[in-house]
Structures are given as C-alpha cells and as structure tokens.
XYZ file of C-alpha atoms in Angstrom:
408
model
C 36.262 6.106 0.953
C 37.044 9.292 -1.482
C 40.961 9.976 -0.725
C 40.130 13.540 -0.476
C 38.169 13.522 2.924
C 39.821 17.012 3.902
C 37.160 18.939 1.718
C 34.116 17.132 3.361
C 35.366 18.092 6.834
C 36.209 21.569 6.044
C 32.614 21.882 4.198
C 31.007 20.351 6.968
C 30.022 17.168 5.202
C 32.136 14.521 6.625
C 30.025 14.210 9.889
C 31.948 11.225 11.311
C 34.235 8.803 9.412
C 32.556 5.816 11.299
C 28.815 6.890 10.609
C 29.308 7.273 6.799
C 31.306 4.202 6.434
C 28.720 2.209 8.396
C 26.301 4.038 5.923
C 28.179 2.847 3.103
C 28.715 -0.311 4.039
C 24.945 -0.818 4.474
C 23.906 0.828 1.229
C 26.109 -1.921 -0.436
C 24.763 -4.268 1.196
C 20.793 -3.460 0.917
C 20.943 -0.908 -1.826
C 21.161 -2.847 -5.165
C 18.973 -0.481 -7.356
C 21.502 1.904 -8.232
C 21.996 2.543 -12.032
C 25.880 1.625 -12.994
C 26.541 5.307 -14.596
C 25.542 8.379 -12.422
C 24.113 10.775 -15.230
C 20.422 10.517 -15.484
C 18.279 12.307 -17.972
C 15.882 14.553 -16.705
C 12.971 14.941 -18.884
C 11.717 18.251 -17.752
C 13.708 20.988 -20.263
C 13.343 19.303 -23.270
C 13.637 20.951 -26.508
C 10.881 22.643 -28.055
C 9.677 23.655 -31.465
C 7.989 26.453 -30.313
C 9.813 28.280 -26.956
C 6.470 29.535 -25.679
C 4.765 26.166 -25.828
C 6.388 23.881 -23.327
C 4.166 21.396 -24.252
C 5.154 21.421 -28.274
C 8.348 18.859 -27.952
C 11.091 18.682 -30.773
C 10.381 14.829 -30.526
C 13.177 14.056 -33.596
C 15.916 15.702 -31.754
C 14.655 14.199 -28.549
C 15.075 10.550 -30.163
C 18.561 11.286 -31.242
C 19.412 12.712 -27.845
C 17.987 9.322 -26.492
C 19.919 7.199 -28.847
C 22.885 8.989 -28.137
C 22.189 8.564 -24.213
C 21.524 4.704 -24.453
C 23.970 4.033 -27.072
C 26.805 5.330 -24.279
C 25.238 2.729 -21.448
C 23.323 5.652 -19.905
C 19.801 4.126 -18.506
C 18.057 6.518 -15.978
C 15.261 8.660 -17.248
C 13.102 11.111 -15.176
C 9.687 12.612 -15.513
C 6.792 13.955 -13.896
C 3.061 14.392 -14.385
C 3.395 18.216 -14.964
C 6.724 18.328 -16.788
C 6.785 20.275 -20.336
C 2.756 21.247 -20.307
C 2.119 17.596 -19.058
C 3.260 16.345 -22.496
C 6.686 14.804 -21.021
C 5.503 11.544 -20.072
C 3.905 11.188 -23.537
C 7.329 11.852 -25.265
C 8.976 9.332 -22.833
C 6.623 6.830 -24.502
C 7.382 8.021 -28.059
C 11.186 8.299 -27.790
C 11.888 5.591 -25.108
C 9.023 2.944 -24.170
C 8.137 2.073 -27.712
C 11.376 2.080 -29.182
C 13.761 0.368 -26.552
C 13.398 -3.071 -24.704
C 11.803 -2.580 -21.077
C 14.718 -4.263 -19.381
C 17.092 -2.026 -21.076
C 16.191 1.218 -19.237
C 14.980 2.809 -15.837
C 12.174 5.202 -15.540
C 11.349 7.393 -12.599
C 8.098 9.549 -12.567
C 6.329 11.383 -9.949
C 2.975 12.210 -8.280
C 2.611 15.956 -6.654
C -0.247 16.985 -4.039
C -1.641 19.533 -6.434
C -3.177 16.916 -8.266
C -5.214 14.732 -5.787
C -7.879 15.615 -3.300
C -8.516 11.959 -2.603
C -6.779 8.141 -2.651
C -9.145 7.345 -5.710
C -7.618 11.071 -7.589
C -3.910 9.383 -6.875
C -5.111 5.878 -8.389
C -6.598 7.845 -11.589
C -3.547 9.944 -12.150
C -1.483 6.528 -11.819
C -3.131 5.008 -14.355
C -2.925 7.667 -16.770
C 0.469 7.643 -16.035
C 1.044 4.076 -17.021
C -1.184 4.910 -20.172
C 0.794 8.174 -20.902
C 4.627 6.228 -20.784
C 3.222 3.055 -21.852
C 6.160 1.548 -19.003
C 4.028 -1.007 -17.568
C 5.529 -0.270 -14.379
C 7.896 2.546 -13.027
C 11.672 1.798 -11.733
C 11.160 4.361 -9.388
C 8.280 6.267 -8.151
C 8.395 9.589 -6.294
C 5.833 11.608 -4.027
C 6.758 14.768 -5.531
C 8.102 18.076 -4.192
C 7.392 17.338 -0.325
C 7.504 20.271 1.709
C 6.162 21.482 5.354
C 3.136 22.889 3.090
C 2.636 19.761 1.361
C 3.537 17.218 3.666
C 0.001 17.154 5.724
C -1.709 16.219 2.316
C 0.473 13.442 1.639
C -0.195 12.266 5.327
C -4.133 12.513 5.392
C -4.099 10.472 2.060
C -1.711 8.077 3.294
C 0.366 8.488 -0.055
C 3.424 6.854 1.841
C 0.954 3.601 2.228
C -0.277 4.001 -1.264
C 2.937 4.240 -2.678
C 3.873 1.012 -0.906
C 0.608 -0.593 -2.084
C 1.420 0.018 -5.779
C 5.046 -1.572 -5.149
C 3.268 -4.688 -3.324
C 1.254 -4.989 -6.588
C 4.701 -4.973 -8.846
C 3.530 -1.611 -10.593
C 6.449 0.328 -8.571
C 9.786 -1.125 -7.928
C 11.422 1.492 -5.857
C 9.590 4.026 -3.567
C 10.699 7.210 -2.496
C 10.250 11.113 -2.622
C 11.721 14.619 -3.805
C 12.225 16.678 -1.241
C 12.095 21.030 -0.951
C 12.460 21.881 2.765
C 14.858 21.921 5.694
C 17.101 19.135 6.759
C 15.184 18.868 10.164
C 12.079 18.182 8.212
C 13.899 15.900 5.976
C 14.853 13.870 9.173
C 11.721 13.746 10.630
C 10.021 12.150 7.328
C 12.778 9.760 7.524
C 12.623 8.778 11.159
C 8.711 8.307 10.256
C 9.029 6.526 7.104
C 12.087 4.579 6.931
C 10.280 2.304 4.239
C 10.851 5.221 1.621
C 13.927 3.800 -0.315
C 15.929 7.258 -2.023
C 15.057 10.700 -1.546
C 15.785 13.216 -4.784
C 17.431 16.624 -3.210
C 18.475 19.862 -4.851
C 21.929 19.660 -4.439
C 24.891 22.200 -6.457
C 27.743 23.848 -5.191
C 25.728 27.461 -5.043
C 22.960 26.147 -2.961
C 25.648 24.300 -0.831
C 25.584 26.517 2.141
C 22.261 28.573 0.973
C 20.085 29.670 3.228
C 17.139 28.395 1.753
C 18.027 25.190 -0.004
C 20.921 23.749 2.817
C 21.968 21.236 0.160
C 24.879 20.274 2.433
C 23.036 19.474 5.383
C 19.975 18.130 3.903
C 22.537 15.504 2.029
C 24.103 14.825 5.885
C 20.781 14.012 6.596
C 19.918 11.599 4.018
C 23.640 10.057 4.144
C 22.405 9.442 8.091
C 19.668 7.628 7.228
C 21.598 5.411 4.567
C 19.346 6.723 1.808
C 20.647 6.700 -1.687
C 20.298 10.597 -3.245
C 19.028 11.560 -6.606
C 20.297 14.865 -7.533
C 18.139 17.797 -9.408
C 18.995 21.233 -10.115
C 22.751 20.473 -9.877
C 23.370 23.297 -12.683
C 20.564 25.446 -10.898
C 18.603 25.690 -14.001
C 21.397 26.545 -16.163
C 22.854 29.314 -13.780
C 25.954 27.488 -13.278
C 26.429 26.738 -16.845
C 26.980 30.674 -17.850
C 28.991 31.891 -14.979
C 30.595 35.348 -14.337
C 33.894 35.973 -16.624
C 35.725 36.147 -13.319
C 34.284 32.627 -12.293
C 34.651 31.034 -15.513
C 38.354 31.925 -15.395
C 38.877 30.474 -12.138
C 37.903 27.309 -13.906
C 39.753 27.321 -16.968
C 43.269 27.906 -15.033
C 42.496 24.990 -13.043
C 41.182 22.818 -16.239
C 40.846 24.488 -19.744
C 39.298 21.435 -21.311
C 36.350 21.287 -18.683
C 33.287 22.967 -19.639
C 31.636 25.441 -16.970
C 28.406 23.030 -16.308
C 30.688 19.795 -16.585
C 32.204 21.360 -13.216
C 28.371 21.660 -11.678
C 27.303 18.091 -12.720
C 30.782 16.670 -11.332
C 30.343 18.477 -8.305
C 27.485 16.814 -7.670
C 28.103 13.433 -8.740
C 31.190 13.671 -6.219
C 29.218 13.618 -3.017
C 28.906 10.778 -0.889
C 25.504 8.674 -1.199
C 24.979 10.379 -4.583
C 23.412 7.735 -6.668
C 22.454 9.728 -9.866
C 22.851 13.339 -10.960
C 19.509 14.471 -13.271
C 20.798 16.996 -15.919
C 17.640 18.513 -17.959
C 19.254 18.682 -21.400
C 17.554 20.840 -23.896
C 20.037 20.257 -26.816
C 22.468 17.455 -28.607
C 25.279 19.627 -27.804
C 24.544 19.769 -24.009
C 24.174 16.064 -23.870
C 27.372 15.312 -25.998
C 29.437 17.610 -23.334
C 27.497 15.587 -20.284
C 28.308 12.445 -21.656
C 31.980 13.369 -22.609
C 32.781 13.639 -19.148
C 30.499 11.336 -17.219
C 31.067 8.376 -19.476
C 34.296 7.630 -17.341
C 33.408 9.805 -14.307
C 36.224 10.836 -11.901
C 34.940 12.272 -8.588
C 36.633 15.993 -8.125
C 39.744 16.656 -6.204
C 39.557 18.789 -2.750
C 41.315 21.472 -4.961
C 38.793 21.004 -7.572
C 35.771 21.273 -5.130
C 37.549 24.448 -3.340
C 37.350 26.220 -6.716
C 33.749 25.388 -6.971
C 33.217 27.064 -3.748
C 34.770 30.333 -4.825
C 32.922 30.307 -7.816
C 29.714 30.087 -5.647
C 31.244 33.458 -4.020
C 31.572 35.365 -6.993
C 28.267 34.247 -8.503
C 26.444 34.945 -4.853
C 27.603 38.490 -5.259
C 26.139 39.406 -8.885
C 23.119 37.342 -8.731
C 19.799 38.986 -8.395
C 17.088 36.327 -8.378
C 18.319 32.739 -7.347
C 15.373 31.018 -10.020
C 16.217 27.850 -11.657
C 13.472 28.137 -14.132
C 11.467 25.027 -13.157
C 8.278 26.874 -14.109
C 6.216 25.709 -11.453
C 4.713 29.128 -11.113
C 3.827 29.542 -14.522
C 1.341 26.703 -14.542
C -1.435 28.581 -12.424
C -0.708 32.143 -13.041
C -4.007 33.649 -13.668
C -2.226 36.352 -15.673
C 0.170 34.687 -17.785
C 3.849 35.975 -16.648
C 6.654 34.247 -18.075
C 8.362 34.411 -14.555
C 11.466 32.727 -15.210
C 12.216 34.115 -18.701
C 11.870 37.759 -16.882
C 14.190 36.882 -13.989
C 16.638 35.470 -16.364
C 17.252 38.661 -18.084
C 16.419 40.635 -15.228
C 19.604 38.808 -13.831
C 21.591 39.500 -17.176
C 21.028 42.896 -16.945
C 22.251 42.738 -13.146
C 25.745 41.813 -14.031
C 25.802 44.832 -16.737
C 27.340 48.202 -15.624
C 24.199 49.701 -16.714
C 25.227 53.227 -15.789
C 27.588 53.229 -18.456
C 25.409 51.333 -20.957
C 22.083 52.727 -20.021
C 20.282 50.118 -22.164
C 20.531 46.557 -23.102
C 19.401 43.840 -25.766
C 17.045 42.603 -22.749
C 14.940 45.485 -23.095
C 13.876 44.625 -26.402
C 13.928 40.838 -25.222
C 11.370 42.261 -22.799
C 9.261 43.497 -25.436
C 9.321 40.595 -27.484
C 8.146 38.331 -24.757
C 5.157 40.959 -23.655
C 3.633 40.043 -26.973
C 2.842 36.197 -25.688
C 2.839 36.778 -21.925
C 1.609 38.807 -19.292
C 4.048 41.802 -18.058
C 5.744 41.800 -15.026
C 3.726 44.588 -13.595
C 0.378 42.748 -14.464
C 1.089 40.706 -11.442
C -2.135 40.711 -9.070
C -0.421 39.270 -6.228
C -2.522 36.372 -5.778
C 0.427 34.173 -4.214
C -0.204 31.268 -6.344
C 3.292 31.317 -7.631
C 5.014 31.831 -4.232
C 2.945 28.841 -2.806
C 4.598 26.520 -5.386
C 8.152 27.749 -5.705
C 10.662 25.136 -4.846
C 13.053 27.819 -4.402
C 10.791 29.841 -1.597
C 11.521 33.130 -3.630
C 9.291 36.245 -2.859
C 8.521 36.093 -6.237
C 6.011 38.938 -6.365
C 8.367 41.289 -5.022
C 10.720 40.276 -7.711
C 8.516 41.022 -10.044
C 8.131 44.280 -8.720
C 11.706 45.005 -9.798
C 11.781 43.576 -13.146
C 8.639 45.796 -13.560
C 10.474 48.714 -12.163
C 13.467 47.931 -14.466
C 11.671 47.515 -17.771
C 8.684 49.150 -17.594
C 10.087 52.243 -15.429
C-alpha cells in the first residue's frame, strides 16, 4: 500500500485497511488488463481547425500528438460515438488504427442511451463504430454516462447483456460503464451487475467532496467491489489547469517545477484502484507537459494531497459555474447556444473586481460568440441541456445570469 495512508484516512477514502488490501489482492489476481502507464489519451477535446466546428479536427496535429504518445510507451485511447461532433471515432481511424499495429494500443469507445431505442439500434451503432474506427474489436467498451434517469433504458433493452454478447463474440475484450450519479446508485449497479469489469468515474480534487459529484465516495464504492477505475475529468474541463493566483502560489511553494494541471492529473492517478487517468489534450504542448510527469509516475505524498485540498477551497470560493465543458448540452440545443463557452468567460469575469474595472475583454468575446451562436438570452427553457448534463447543473438559471451580465 501507499506509504501515505494518513491522507486517505483523514479524507475518508481509506475505508478499512483490510478491505482495501483484499480488494488489491483480488485485482492483482483477476484484473490483468490494466495498461502499464496510467495516462490515457481522451479523444474528446481534440485540436480544431475551426473553433466553431467541433468536427473540423486538426488531423495533422493529432498525428504528431499520437506519435509522441506512443513513442513514450503510452497505449490507452478513449473515444465515443458523439465526441467532436461525431468525428472522434473517424479521427481514431485516421491517426491511430490505420497507422499502428493493432496489438500496440488499446482502444475504448462507448454507447450512450440517447442513441438507441431497440437492440437493433444498439447493433447498428456498434457496427458503425467498428467501421468508423477500423479497430476490428474494442479493448474496452462502455455503456455511456449511466445515471438514475438513464439506467431504466439500459435495463429495458438489456444493454448489460448485449455488451456481454459482444464480448462473447470477441468484439469486445472488457466490458464496463461510465458513471455520473450517487455512490448509492453505483453500489446498486455493481451489486446487480458484478460481470462489469471496470467503471469510469469523474474524479478530481475539486469534486472530491462535492455535493453533486462525490468523487471520493464513488471511488470508495468502486474499490469495495474490486473494480478498477478509469478517471475522467481529472482537470475538470480545464478548470484545474488555470487556477486563481493565490492557489497557483500554493502549488509553486511546494514544487515550482510542476505545472498547475499536473497536480490535478497526478492527484487522480495517486488514488487507490485507479487504472488509468484520461486527459483530453487539445495541443502538443499539453501532451508534452502530461508526458513529462506521467512517464515515470510518482504518487503524490500526503503533504502534496493536502495542498490540493486547500487549492480546492480557494477555487470553490471563486467559481461561479462548475461546468466541465463536455458539450453534451450543445448537441441538441435548438437555439444553438454555446453554453460552455459562455460559462467559461462568465467564470473569468466573476473572478475579476468588476466594480473597479467596469469592463473586461470578455464583453467583446461574448459579442464575437454571438456572431456564430445564439445569445444566452435566446434560451427558451426547453430543458434539453439540463437533461443530459453530467454535472446536473441548473443551466437555464445560469444562462439567465450570463445574459444579465453581458446583455443587461
């Protein structure tokens, strides 16, 4: 076990030394499919030629990033049916599967409940994913974004059994699911479906004790069931890549050589039971930074984790909208509102002393975004966005705040 057990005891992760130890022995015995290195390339926030078109991916830059990633011995790649305007899986074929031997990497993709209404639909999506990626089979396949509202549909069409059928056919090597809900629901699912081999959860130091995300408690449940964990949103959609100046100084005082986002990725990778941490890298520079500290990964010490928790307190005192910019909300928005972009500039302004400045560059940025997208005030309150938001945010109310700030 990690020598810094006290950190886990204090923050409630180390449930019981015996239980965790038994879980780890079970993993060592039964789970032989974990990548050697803990950093995975998340193909969701890929570099784009046109910032207004998620599907217009900068393929040549992604090829360079892919080559650098593979050269350093990293092998895990994660995509999904709808990522990058439904172009991510095609990109995987162009930059990965058509250029590298199939045995040299592992590829994960997903099926979301929003894209099927029958078993035939599920088969059709899966067949298209095989075609789009050119992978032949998937090393990891996930039922995507399971939460209380979606679970009945997965159960109605026996998606868990369907996935096991794909595994029996040799088209999937390992079956699991990604999860966005309470620890109680995760416990219920894993108890009912012990055949699921792994679980993907949102985990970062900002959401560790969040009322909504509950990263710590969700991780505890996965550990209790002996399921290896894949971490998504370790940098919370970029929130933990650019922290307030006060928080940045706290990191620098402990280790001036570590970048701000590296603290977030290493925090996630340091937790018990974590198999791989996904990073949605959108530039070669981001990848080089990640590879620099993850190539020879060293878990954070107790003192370093304590700094992360103190930084979280600083961020939580300043952040207005805890959006991760996953863009699930924008795909079906009838008014074409670029919700994450508006929340991002709004968060920046909320950290400013607006009484003193009176105006920031984000008022101009907002107007520029209006040229291509709907205004925040164009929201008709249909609720489509709130129904798919993994963070369960009151998006409609937040858009009213954005409209009042920039249009009022």
